[in-house]
Tab-separated table of C-alpha atoms and ligand atoms in Angstrom:
chain	number	residue	atom	x	y	z
N	1	UNK	CA	59.115	24.061	-5.271
N	2	UNK	CA	57.489	27.382	-4.568
N	3	UNK	CA	55.788	27.233	-8.037
N	4	UNK	CA	54.516	23.769	-7.160
N	5	UNK	CA	53.264	24.850	-3.806
N	6	UNK	CA	51.545	27.839	-5.460
N	7	UNK	CA	49.910	25.603	-8.025
N	8	UNK	CA	48.658	23.288	-5.304
N	9	UNK	CA	47.214	26.277	-3.439
N	10	UNK	CA	45.425	27.555	-6.555
N	11	UNK	CA	44.111	24.055	-7.206
N	12	UNK	CA	42.775	23.874	-3.663
N	13	UNK	CA	41.063	27.157	-4.131
N	14	UNK	CA	39.473	26.120	-7.550
N	15	UNK	CA	38.133	22.809	-6.125
N	16	UNK	CA	36.677	23.357	-2.770
N	17	UNK	CA	36.766	20.435	-0.357
N	18	UNK	CA	33.772	18.248	-1.039
N	19	UNK	CA	30.864	19.383	1.204
N	20	UNK	CA	29.152	16.939	3.503
N	21	UNK	CA	26.104	15.339	1.970
N	22	UNK	CA	24.063	16.659	4.918
N	23	UNK	CA	24.814	19.992	6.421
N	24	UNK	CA	24.370	20.562	10.170
N	25	UNK	CA	21.518	22.921	9.358
N	26	UNK	CA	19.622	20.342	7.414
N	27	UNK	CA	19.981	17.858	10.269
N	28	UNK	CA	19.014	20.540	12.922
N	29	UNK	CA	15.804	21.359	10.933
N	30	UNK	CA	15.022	17.602	10.670
N	31	UNK	CA	15.274	17.424	14.438
N	32	UNK	CA	12.946	20.450	14.871
N	33	UNK	CA	10.461	18.953	12.440
N	34	UNK	CA	10.549	15.686	14.453
N	35	UNK	CA	9.983	17.434	17.780
N	36	UNK	CA	7.218	19.651	16.371
N	37	UNK	CA	5.331	16.519	15.009
N	38	UNK	CA	5.324	14.936	18.446
N	39	UNK	CA	3.538	17.947	19.819
N	40	UNK	CA	0.635	17.200	17.532
N	41	UNK	CA	-0.088	17.222	13.862
N	42	UNK	CA	-3.004	17.261	11.492
N	43	UNK	CA	-2.625	13.563	10.624
N	44	UNK	CA	-5.526	12.213	12.590
N	45	UNK	CA	-7.756	15.231	11.874
N	46	UNK	CA	-7.095	14.674	8.168
N	47	UNK	CA	-7.826	10.957	8.250
N	48	UNK	CA	-10.842	11.142	10.444
N	49	UNK	CA	-12.399	14.015	8.404
N	50	UNK	CA	-12.016	11.870	5.207
N	51	UNK	CA	-13.438	8.728	6.786
N	52	UNK	CA	-16.333	10.643	8.411
N	53	UNK	CA	-17.194	12.764	5.376
N	54	UNK	CA	-16.735	10.228	2.603
N	55	UNK	CA	-16.027	6.748	4.206
N	56	UNK	CA	-15.865	3.769	1.842
N	57	UNK	CA	-14.477	4.818	-1.585
N	58	UNK	CA	-14.094	1.904	-3.870
N	59	UNK	CA	-12.213	2.897	-7.049
N	60	UNK	CA	-14.255	3.922	-9.917
N	61	UNK	CA	-17.430	4.798	-7.968
N	62	UNK	CA	-19.256	8.009	-7.128
N	63	UNK	CA	-17.775	7.636	-3.590
N	64	UNK	CA	-14.253	7.520	-5.110
N	65	UNK	CA	-15.069	10.694	-7.038
N	66	UNK	CA	-16.296	12.346	-3.810
N	67	UNK	CA	-12.971	11.364	-2.070
N	68	UNK	CA	-11.057	12.866	-4.873
N	69	UNK	CA	-13.019	16.141	-4.763
N	70	UNK	CA	-12.560	16.136	-0.937
N	71	UNK	CA	-8.821	15.592	-1.241
N	72	UNK	CA	-8.353	18.403	-3.894
N	73	UNK	CA	-10.315	20.742	-1.643
N	74	UNK	CA	-8.406	19.963	1.549
N	75	UNK	CA	-4.935	19.988	0.025
N	76	UNK	CA	-5.670	23.377	-1.597
N	77	UNK	CA	-6.901	24.689	1.756
N	78	UNK	CA	-3.647	23.496	3.353
N	79	UNK	CA	-1.766	25.650	0.887
N	80	UNK	CA	0.125	23.202	-1.316
N	81	UNK	CA	1.133	24.231	-4.862
N	82	UNK	CA	-0.518	22.936	-7.983
N	83	UNK	CA	-3.133	20.658	-6.482
N	84	UNK	CA	-4.868	18.635	-9.108
N	85	UNK	CA	-6.558	15.368	-10.075
N	86	UNK	CA	-5.361	13.243	-13.005
N	87	UNK	CA	-8.107	11.066	-14.429
N	88	UNK	CA	-7.470	7.490	-15.732
N	89	UNK	CA	-9.570	4.675	-17.060
N	90	UNK	CA	-10.196	1.357	-15.229
N	91	UNK	CA	-12.539	-1.589	-15.428
N	92	UNK	CA	-15.507	-1.019	-13.155
N	93	UNK	CA	-16.728	-3.486	-10.603
N	94	UNK	CA	-19.897	-3.264	-8.443
N	95	UNK	CA	-20.527	-5.671	-5.612
N	96	UNK	CA	-23.980	-7.305	-5.746
N	97	UNK	CA	-25.820	-9.533	-3.222
N	98	UNK	CA	-23.668	-12.473	-2.313
N	99	UNK	CA	-24.218	-15.561	-0.136
N	100	UNK	CA	-22.796	-19.079	0.365
N	101	UNK	CA	-24.407	-22.085	1.996
N	102	UNK	CA	-23.050	-25.497	2.723
N	103	UNK	CA	-25.682	-27.885	1.309
N	104	UNK	CA	-24.142	-31.296	2.325
N	105	UNK	CA	-23.421	-33.154	4.553
N	106	UNK	CA	-25.441	-30.611	6.604
N	107	UNK	CA	-26.813	-27.249	5.820
N	108	UNK	CA	-24.831	-24.259	7.082
N	109	UNK	CA	-24.809	-20.676	5.999
N	110	UNK	CA	-21.205	-19.294	5.818
N	111	UNK	CA	-19.876	-15.777	5.746
N	112	UNK	CA	-18.103	-14.694	2.536
N	113	UNK	CA	-16.866	-11.599	0.836
N	114	UNK	CA	-16.722	-11.578	-2.949
N	115	UNK	CA	-13.331	-10.702	-4.152
N	116	UNK	CA	-12.997	-7.364	-5.985
N	117	UNK	CA	-13.202	-7.846	-9.741
N	118	UNK	CA	-14.927	-11.248	-9.457
N	119	UNK	CA	-17.310	-12.173	-12.183
N	120	UNK	CA	-20.796	-12.958	-10.890
N	121	UNK	CA	-22.134	-16.404	-10.660
N	122	UNK	CA	-24.926	-17.418	-13.031
N	123	UNK	CA	-28.418	-16.350	-11.829
N	124	UNK	CA	-29.312	-18.579	-8.910
N	125	UNK	CA	-25.753	-19.382	-8.098
N	126	UNK	CA	-23.657	-22.452	-8.588
N	127	UNK	CA	-23.804	-25.589	-6.363
N	128	UNK	CA	-20.894	-27.997	-6.492
N	129	UNK	CA	-18.569	-30.282	-4.577
N	130	UNK	CA	-15.863	-28.353	-2.676
N	131	UNK	CA	-12.297	-29.674	-2.920
N	132	UNK	CA	-10.054	-28.529	-0.051
N	133	UNK	CA	-6.388	-27.590	-0.357
N	134	UNK	CA	-4.376	-26.846	2.727
N	135	UNK	CA	-1.977	-24.577	0.790
N	136	UNK	CA	-1.631	-22.888	-2.547
N	137	UNK	CA	1.185	-25.353	-3.516
N	138	UNK	CA	-1.319	-28.255	-2.935
N	139	UNK	CA	-3.678	-26.503	-5.403
N	140	UNK	CA	-0.747	-26.212	-7.867
N	141	UNK	CA	-0.056	-29.899	-7.456
N	142	UNK	CA	-3.669	-30.878	-8.642
N	143	UNK	CA	-3.581	-32.164	-12.203
N	144	UNK	CA	-5.233	-30.176	-14.970
N	145	UNK	CA	-8.775	-31.297	-15.259
N	146	UNK	CA	-9.046	-32.725	-11.829
N	147	UNK	CA	-11.348	-30.016	-10.550
N	148	UNK	CA	-13.792	-30.171	-13.435
N	149	UNK	CA	-17.185	-28.973	-12.294
N	150	UNK	CA	-15.993	-28.333	-8.680
N	151	UNK	CA	-15.266	-25.476	-6.318
N	152	UNK	CA	-11.679	-25.315	-5.218
N	153	UNK	CA	-11.009	-23.927	-1.684
N	154	UNK	CA	-7.592	-23.062	-0.286
N	155	UNK	CA	-7.757	-23.079	3.495
N	156	UNK	CA	-4.327	-21.872	4.512
N	157	UNK	CA	-4.318	-19.481	7.471
N	158	UNK	CA	-2.374	-16.269	7.491
N	159	UNK	CA	0.043	-15.898	10.447
N	160	UNK	CA	0.440	-12.740	12.460
N	161	UNK	CA	3.819	-11.101	12.473
N	162	UNK	CA	5.469	-7.630	12.713
N	163	UNK	CA	6.251	-6.765	9.176
N	164	UNK	CA	3.512	-8.448	7.005
N	165	UNK	CA	5.634	-11.467	5.960
N	166	UNK	CA	2.661	-13.627	6.801
N	167	UNK	CA	0.333	-11.620	4.564
N	168	UNK	CA	2.925	-11.695	1.837
N	169	UNK	CA	3.144	-15.474	2.010
N	170	UNK	CA	-0.578	-16.057	1.609
N	171	UNK	CA	-1.850	-13.097	-0.527
N	172	UNK	CA	-1.305	-15.027	-3.765
N	173	UNK	CA	-3.990	-17.487	-2.555
N	174	UNK	CA	-6.465	-14.641	-3.009
N	175	UNK	CA	-4.864	-13.095	-6.067
N	176	UNK	CA	-3.913	-15.990	-8.137
N	177	UNK	CA	-6.124	-18.772	-6.867
N	178	UNK	CA	-8.967	-18.343	-9.366
N	179	UNK	CA	-6.559	-18.533	-12.239
N	180	UNK	CA	-4.992	-21.837	-11.028
N	181	UNK	CA	-8.352	-23.392	-10.006
N	182	UNK	CA	-9.827	-22.541	-13.423
N	183	UNK	CA	-6.875	-24.027	-15.175
N	184	UNK	CA	-7.711	-27.252	-13.447
N	185	UNK	CA	-11.335	-27.100	-14.552
N	186	UNK	CA	-12.965	-25.537	-11.373
N	187	UNK	CA	-16.086	-23.522	-11.819
N	188	UNK	CA	-15.712	-21.450	-8.564
N	189	UNK	CA	-12.946	-20.489	-6.179
N	190	UNK	CA	-12.960	-19.911	-2.379
N	191	UNK	CA	-10.058	-18.836	-0.247
N	192	UNK	CA	-9.781	-18.530	3.584
N	193	UNK	CA	-9.673	-14.814	4.295
N	194	UNK	CA	-6.110	-13.404	4.043
N	195	UNK	CA	-6.496	-12.018	7.525
N	196	UNK	CA	-5.123	-12.798	11.010
N	197	UNK	CA	-8.325	-12.501	13.061
N	198	UNK	CA	-10.642	-15.338	14.064
N	199	UNK	CA	-13.916	-13.360	13.750
N	200	UNK	CA	-16.823	-14.129	11.555
N	201	UNK	CA	-16.150	-11.505	8.878
N	202	UNK	CA	-14.421	-12.149	5.478
N	203	UNK	CA	-11.611	-10.106	4.135
N	204	UNK	CA	-12.148	-8.818	0.615
N	205	UNK	CA	-9.341	-7.914	-1.776
N	206	UNK	CA	-8.652	-8.182	-5.434
N	207	UNK	CA	-8.636	-11.240	-7.655
N	208	UNK	CA	-6.812	-11.656	-10.874
N	209	UNK	CA	-7.728	-13.470	-14.010
N	210	UNK	CA	-5.686	-14.688	-16.922
N	211	UNK	CA	-6.575	-14.407	-20.604
N	212	UNK	CA	-6.108	-18.132	-21.351
N	213	UNK	CA	-8.477	-19.616	-18.617
N	214	UNK	CA	-12.159	-18.985	-17.951
N	215	UNK	CA	-12.935	-16.341	-15.349
N	216	UNK	CA	-14.623	-18.036	-12.460
N	217	UNK	CA	-16.437	-16.513	-9.482
N	218	UNK	CA	-14.209	-16.035	-6.468
N	219	UNK	CA	-14.858	-15.228	-2.813
N	220	UNK	CA	-13.101	-15.129	0.673
N	221	UNK	CA	-14.539	-17.180	3.479
N	222	UNK	CA	-14.404	-15.977	7.122
N	223	UNK	CA	-11.710	-17.810	9.080
N	224	UNK	CA	-14.125	-19.476	11.540
N	225	UNK	CA	-16.234	-20.785	8.510
N	226	UNK	CA	-13.143	-21.997	6.811
N	227	UNK	CA	-12.274	-23.994	9.980
N	228	UNK	CA	-15.841	-25.349	10.119
N	229	UNK	CA	-15.602	-26.637	6.542
N	230	UNK	CA	-12.313	-28.294	7.372
N	231	UNK	CA	-13.875	-29.931	10.526
N	232	UNK	CA	-16.826	-31.202	8.539
N	233	UNK	CA	-14.366	-32.766	6.048
N	234	UNK	CA	-12.345	-34.335	8.843
N	235	UNK	CA	-15.290	-35.687	10.674
N	236	UNK	CA	-17.795	-36.710	7.970
N	237	UNK	CA	-15.546	-37.037	4.921
N	238	UNK	CA	-16.319	-35.926	1.385
N	239	UNK	CA	-18.299	-34.801	-0.460
N	240	UNK	CA	-19.025	-31.394	0.969
N	241	UNK	CA	-21.219	-29.440	-1.418
N	242	UNK	CA	-21.774	-25.672	-1.352
N	243	UNK	CA	-24.057	-23.164	-3.079
N	244	UNK	CA	-22.352	-19.854	-3.987
N	245	UNK	CA	-24.433	-16.909	-5.393
N	246	UNK	CA	-22.979	-13.554	-6.274
N	247	UNK	CA	-24.669	-10.780	-8.397
N	248	UNK	CA	-21.665	-8.570	-9.056
N	249	UNK	CA	-21.961	-6.135	-12.027
N	250	UNK	CA	-19.093	-5.398	-14.379
N	251	UNK	CA	-20.035	-2.103	-15.890
N	252	UNK	CA	-17.155	-1.777	-18.304
N	253	UNK	CA	-14.756	1.240	-18.315
N	254	UNK	CA	-15.063	3.702	-15.527
N	255	UNK	CA	-12.824	6.502	-14.305
N	256	UNK	CA	-10.640	7.046	-11.236
N	257	UNK	CA	-8.163	9.709	-10.133
N	258	UNK	CA	-4.653	10.246	-8.745
N	259	UNK	CA	-4.561	13.381	-6.581
N	260	UNK	CA	-1.289	15.437	-6.669
N	261	UNK	CA	0.008	18.396	-4.581
N	262	UNK	CA	3.442	19.927	-4.490
N	263	UNK	CA	5.805	21.939	-2.411
N	264	UNK	CA	8.074	23.501	-5.040
N	265	UNK	CA	11.793	23.073	-4.375
N	266	UNK	CA	13.993	26.165	-4.211
N	267	UNK	CA	17.049	24.782	-6.099
N	268	UNK	CA	16.119	21.524	-7.861
N	269	UNK	CA	12.350	21.928	-8.609
N	270	UNK	CA	12.382	19.121	-11.122
N	271	UNK	CA	13.715	16.628	-8.688
N	272	UNK	CA	10.871	15.091	-6.601
N	273	UNK	CA	10.604	13.345	-3.228
N	274	UNK	CA	7.378	11.449	-3.616
N	275	UNK	CA	5.410	10.972	-0.377
N	276	UNK	CA	2.337	8.917	-1.228
N	277	UNK	CA	-0.671	7.022	0.125
N	278	UNK	CA	-3.704	5.606	-1.727
N	279	UNK	CA	-7.054	7.321	-1.934
N	280	UNK	CA	-9.337	4.348	-2.636
N	281	UNK	CA	-10.516	1.824	-0.085
N	282	UNK	CA	-12.610	-1.338	-0.172
N	283	UNK	CA	-16.358	-0.911	0.000
N	284	UNK	CA	-16.972	-3.287	2.980
N	285	UNK	CA	-15.081	-1.139	5.454
N	286	UNK	CA	-14.504	2.708	5.571
N	287	UNK	CA	-10.787	2.914	4.674
N	288	UNK	CA	-9.617	4.331	7.991
N	289	UNK	CA	-6.331	2.293	8.329
N	290	UNK	CA	-6.246	1.304	4.687
N	291	UNK	CA	-5.371	3.943	3.769
N	292	UNK	CA	-6.796	7.030	5.459
N	293	UNK	CA	-3.926	6.651	8.082
N	294	UNK	CA	-1.272	6.799	5.259
N	295	UNK	CA	-2.975	9.810	3.756
N	296	UNK	CA	-3.009	11.584	7.109
N	297	UNK	CA	0.669	10.703	7.814
N	298	UNK	CA	2.167	11.963	4.503
N	299	UNK	CA	0.005	15.099	4.392
N	300	UNK	CA	0.904	16.018	7.900
N	301	UNK	CA	4.642	15.483	7.255
N	302	UNK	CA	4.545	17.661	4.109
N	303	UNK	CA	2.449	20.402	5.847
N	304	UNK	CA	5.083	20.610	8.556
N	305	UNK	CA	7.730	21.153	5.869
N	306	UNK	CA	5.584	23.648	3.931
N	307	UNK	CA	5.206	25.736	7.156
N	308	UNK	CA	8.963	26.125	7.478
N	309	UNK	CA	10.375	29.634	6.624
N	310	UNK	CA	12.644	28.075	3.948
N	311	UNK	CA	11.672	25.788	1.074
N	312	UNK	CA	13.256	22.396	0.627
N	313	UNK	CA	15.969	22.299	-2.265
N	314	UNK	CA	14.045	19.539	-4.084
N	315	UNK	CA	10.309	19.574	-4.686
N	316	UNK	CA	8.165	17.395	-2.497
N	317	UNK	CA	5.136	15.844	-4.191
N	318	UNK	CA	2.167	14.301	-2.399
N	319	UNK	CA	0.373	11.664	-4.480
N	320	UNK	CA	-2.813	9.980	-3.377
N	321	UNK	CA	-3.026	7.027	-5.889
N	322	UNK	CA	-6.317	5.870	-7.126
N	323	UNK	CA	-7.278	2.303	-7.583
N	324	UNK	CA	-4.388	0.767	-5.567
N	325	UNK	CA	-6.667	-1.983	-4.450
N	326	UNK	CA	-7.462	-3.214	-7.942
N	327	UNK	CA	-3.751	-3.797	-8.794
N	328	UNK	CA	-1.910	-0.528	-8.556
N	329	UNK	CA	-3.848	0.919	-11.457
N	330	UNK	CA	-3.414	4.584	-10.498
N	331	UNK	CA	0.262	4.128	-10.023
N	332	UNK	CA	0.644	2.432	-13.378
N	333	UNK	CA	-1.386	5.337	-14.987
N	334	UNK	CA	0.843	7.869	-13.380
N	335	UNK	CA	4.032	6.138	-14.558
N	336	UNK	CA	2.614	5.867	-18.104
N	337	UNK	CA	1.715	9.558	-18.091
N	338	UNK	CA	4.956	10.892	-16.450
N	339	UNK	CA	7.496	8.403	-17.737
N	340	UNK	CA	9.608	10.953	-19.607
N	341	UNK	CA	10.413	12.754	-16.340
N	342	UNK	CA	10.741	9.828	-13.860
N	343	UNK	CA	14.487	9.755	-14.325
N	344	UNK	CA	14.654	13.116	-12.527
N	345	UNK	CA	12.612	11.864	-9.480
N	346	UNK	CA	14.904	11.682	-6.566
N	347	UNK	CA	13.285	9.130	-4.215
N	348	UNK	CA	9.788	7.991	-3.207
N	349	UNK	CA	7.726	6.101	-0.570
N	350	UNK	CA	4.156	5.201	0.326
N	351	UNK	CA	2.519	4.986	3.688
N	352	UNK	CA	0.211	1.940	3.374
N	353	UNK	CA	0.498	-0.204	6.470
N	354	UNK	CA	-2.097	1.155	8.895
N	355	UNK	CA	-1.779	3.481	11.917
N	356	UNK	CA	0.456	1.707	14.358
N	357	UNK	CA	3.769	3.128	15.365
N	358	UNK	CA	6.937	3.188	13.191
N	359	UNK	CA	9.965	1.165	14.213
N	360	UNK	CA	12.425	0.899	11.311
N	361	UNK	CA	13.714	2.687	8.162
N	362	UNK	CA	14.480	0.578	5.205
N	363	UNK	CA	16.047	2.096	2.112
N	364	UNK	CA	16.884	1.121	-1.419
N	365	UNK	CA	19.691	3.562	-2.339
N	366	UNK	CA	22.914	3.168	-4.142
N	367	UNK	CA	25.127	1.661	-1.547
N	368	UNK	CA	27.788	4.482	-1.330
N	369	UNK	CA	24.969	7.142	-0.965
N	370	UNK	CA	23.381	5.045	1.829
N	371	UNK	CA	26.754	4.811	3.569
N	372	UNK	CA	27.021	8.569	3.376
N	373	UNK	CA	23.707	9.501	4.950
N	374	UNK	CA	21.988	6.660	6.677
N	375	UNK	CA	23.757	6.868	10.082
N	376	UNK	CA	22.856	10.587	10.103
N	377	UNK	CA	19.286	9.846	9.284
N	378	UNK	CA	19.018	7.233	12.052
N	379	UNK	CA	20.541	9.682	14.612
N	380	UNK	CA	17.924	12.228	13.684
N	381	UNK	CA	15.318	9.508	14.315
N	382	UNK	CA	16.808	8.053	17.510
N	383	UNK	CA	14.346	9.770	19.937
N	384	UNK	CA	11.495	8.015	18.000
N	385	UNK	CA	12.955	4.446	18.722
N	386	UNK	CA	13.631	3.827	15.053
N	387	UNK	CA	16.024	0.885	14.541
N	388	UNK	CA	18.374	0.292	11.534
N	389	UNK	CA	17.057	-1.785	8.713
N	390	UNK	CA	18.170	-3.222	5.362
N	391	UNK	CA	18.629	-1.604	1.963
N	392	UNK	CA	15.914	-3.857	0.347
N	393	UNK	CA	12.961	-1.417	0.789
N	394	UNK	CA	9.994	-2.072	-1.406
N	395	UNK	CA	8.761	1.508	-0.851
N	396	UNK	CA	5.050	0.568	-0.527
N	397	UNK	CA	2.818	-1.085	-3.124
N	398	UNK	CA	2.258	1.913	-5.487
N	399	UNK	CA	6.063	2.511	-5.640
N	400	UNK	CA	6.493	-0.771	-7.439
N	401	UNK	CA	6.254	0.580	-11.021
N	402	UNK	CA	8.533	3.466	-10.012
N	403	UNK	CA	11.153	1.225	-8.490
N	404	UNK	CA	11.156	-1.023	-11.439
N	405	UNK	CA	12.196	1.987	-13.486
N	406	UNK	CA	15.032	2.608	-11.081
N	407	UNK	CA	13.618	5.199	-8.708
N	408	UNK	CA	15.206	4.973	-5.183
N	409	UNK	CA	12.690	4.139	-2.437
N	410	UNK	CA	12.463	4.023	1.382
N	411	UNK	CA	9.974	2.324	3.644
N	412	UNK	CA	9.014	3.545	7.096
N	413	UNK	CA	8.372	0.222	8.751
N	414	UNK	CA	5.308	0.225	11.046
N	415	UNK	CA	4.324	-2.311	13.667
N	416	UNK	CA	1.929	-4.677	11.706
N	417	UNK	CA	1.136	-7.277	14.160
N	418	UNK	CA	-2.576	-6.403	14.393
N	419	UNK	CA	-2.980	-4.724	10.935
N	420	UNK	CA	-4.307	-7.821	9.163
N	421	UNK	CA	-7.036	-8.296	11.790
N	422	UNK	CA	-8.647	-5.267	10.301
N	423	UNK	CA	-7.281	-4.892	6.677
N	424	UNK	CA	-10.059	-5.245	4.062
N	425	UNK	CA	-12.711	-5.987	6.576
N	426	UNK	CA	-15.900	-4.138	7.692
N	427	UNK	CA	-13.943	-3.362	10.910
N	428	UNK	CA	-11.683	-0.837	9.164
N	429	UNK	CA	-13.327	2.075	10.888
N	430	UNK	CA	-12.669	5.487	12.377
N	431	UNK	CA	-12.242	4.154	15.959
N	432	UNK	CA	-8.943	2.477	14.833
N	433	UNK	CA	-7.255	5.807	14.236
N	434	UNK	CA	-4.818	6.721	17.145
N	435	UNK	CA	-3.591	10.375	16.940
N	436	UNK	CA	-0.477	9.882	19.064
N	437	UNK	CA	0.666	6.885	16.956
N	438	UNK	CA	0.001	8.746	13.779
N	439	UNK	CA	2.046	11.698	15.033
N	440	UNK	CA	5.033	9.470	15.730
N	441	UNK	CA	4.930	8.291	12.191
N	442	UNK	CA	4.676	11.910	10.898
N	443	UNK	CA	7.757	12.757	13.018
N	444	UNK	CA	9.674	10.044	11.078
N	445	UNK	CA	8.320	11.070	7.732
N	446	UNK	CA	8.866	14.794	8.184
N	447	UNK	CA	12.503	14.259	9.235
N	448	UNK	CA	13.322	11.731	6.514
N	449	UNK	CA	11.519	13.790	3.770
N	450	UNK	CA	13.386	16.967	4.848
N	451	UNK	CA	16.778	15.216	4.865
N	452	UNK	CA	16.254	13.666	1.426
N	453	UNK	CA	14.856	16.769	-0.077
N	454	UNK	CA	18.057	18.584	0.917
N	455	UNK	CA	20.806	15.822	0.800
N	456	UNK	CA	23.811	16.576	-1.549
N	457	UNK	CA	24.005	13.025	-2.769
N	458	UNK	CA	22.884	10.764	-5.695
N	459	UNK	CA	20.784	7.748	-4.679
N	460	UNK	CA	20.990	6.096	-8.083
N	461	UNK	CA	21.578	3.497	-9.364
N	462	UNK	CA	19.626	1.385	-6.915
N	463	UNK	CA	20.329	-2.247	-6.171
N	464	UNK	CA	17.971	-4.829	-7.777
N	465	UNK	CA	15.061	-2.550	-8.984
N	466	UNK	CA	12.972	-5.649	-9.808
N	467	UNK	CA	13.165	-7.267	-6.411
N	468	UNK	CA	10.099	-9.271	-5.424
N	469	UNK	CA	7.230	-6.897	-4.328
N	470	UNK	CA	4.872	-6.698	-1.516
N	471	UNK	CA	1.480	-7.360	-3.040
N	472	UNK	CA	-1.510	-5.169	-2.373
K	1	ZN	ZN1	-3.653	-0.137	1.244
């Protein structure tokens, strides 16, 4: 009996009771980071500085290069480790003059924005009958050949909502429409702007092509002009004809950059917590909300952590991805370059949903790991009014190729009700940045990043890595 008791005692000494995944000190520091953020951070200053000094920074342009140089300089000044740019190739695209005019039944100029990556029209433009579709599914229902020689136009509005579900529902109208229209014989493609405003500006954004169908010119139409064309059709019937002229230039292969900066971890330096945003913006605005705000938020959160007396156990890596807007090109280049090490990456996220306040925290963690830490994380965020959310986080657009390889992700959900009034329009300007709202986001990011960089838990394997993604 005594021998057994002794053996049990020895065993207990040899195997210490399993430590809590989050120590009281880690949670205490998370709360301090949160409170410090609310007193004011560099988020607004960083974003405003970029937007004023560089402004529009379409991927693959001289402006993109200026933004990359600016980011390397500023991150170095802030004292991060190993700040660098990684160059990758991408297809170039330069917007030319663009115009559209209804020519029958009555002449009207309309406001458009050529979609990023669109081929130009032939010199002098194209003039053709416009065929209206209320939804993308209606376009899909049109028989092959039925749009021969015509311009297809999907007029579906995008609805306002908190989390961007409205945008997710219609963004394929912009991204996939030219493929499906060309498959049915169309010579041009128009889409009602994937935006939630009713102002006379058009939202740009990327268009995709497929190898097996012709590349046709594609443009977004301002919401009021879209409604005008629908009213013309309702009142006067078909045909409506329209002239579309776009002089875009496709210069071939150009270069863009991912910007990387680290805080080296004290115990597990090869395990990374990725906090990311994207560097590029569209050319028609100045990239204040998309994604200067995200850059400011993640940089400010990392800076608060860097200024602590102790280092995090894991490394924290800031990445500003290049060419997000052209289809996650920088993220895919990063994954291709670093794929041998991605299995060691602990978790990642991207801030790319504007500058309004945060309200929820989604995760995509191994369920037992989430059960062990999620309630503690929410408690640390409670003063910020962060509500519980699901375990189906996308992690942000550029996290898609990472998540598909099994990397755990989280999403700090931001109020998005007004975001798609501004997104990809000329109105994405510096006046939209609100320092207090950015600081509230920084408070969430700093606390969550610190907790995850120090948690004694394994977030892998994640549930359903190939879940449907939020499109850019
Ligand atoms: Zn974005």
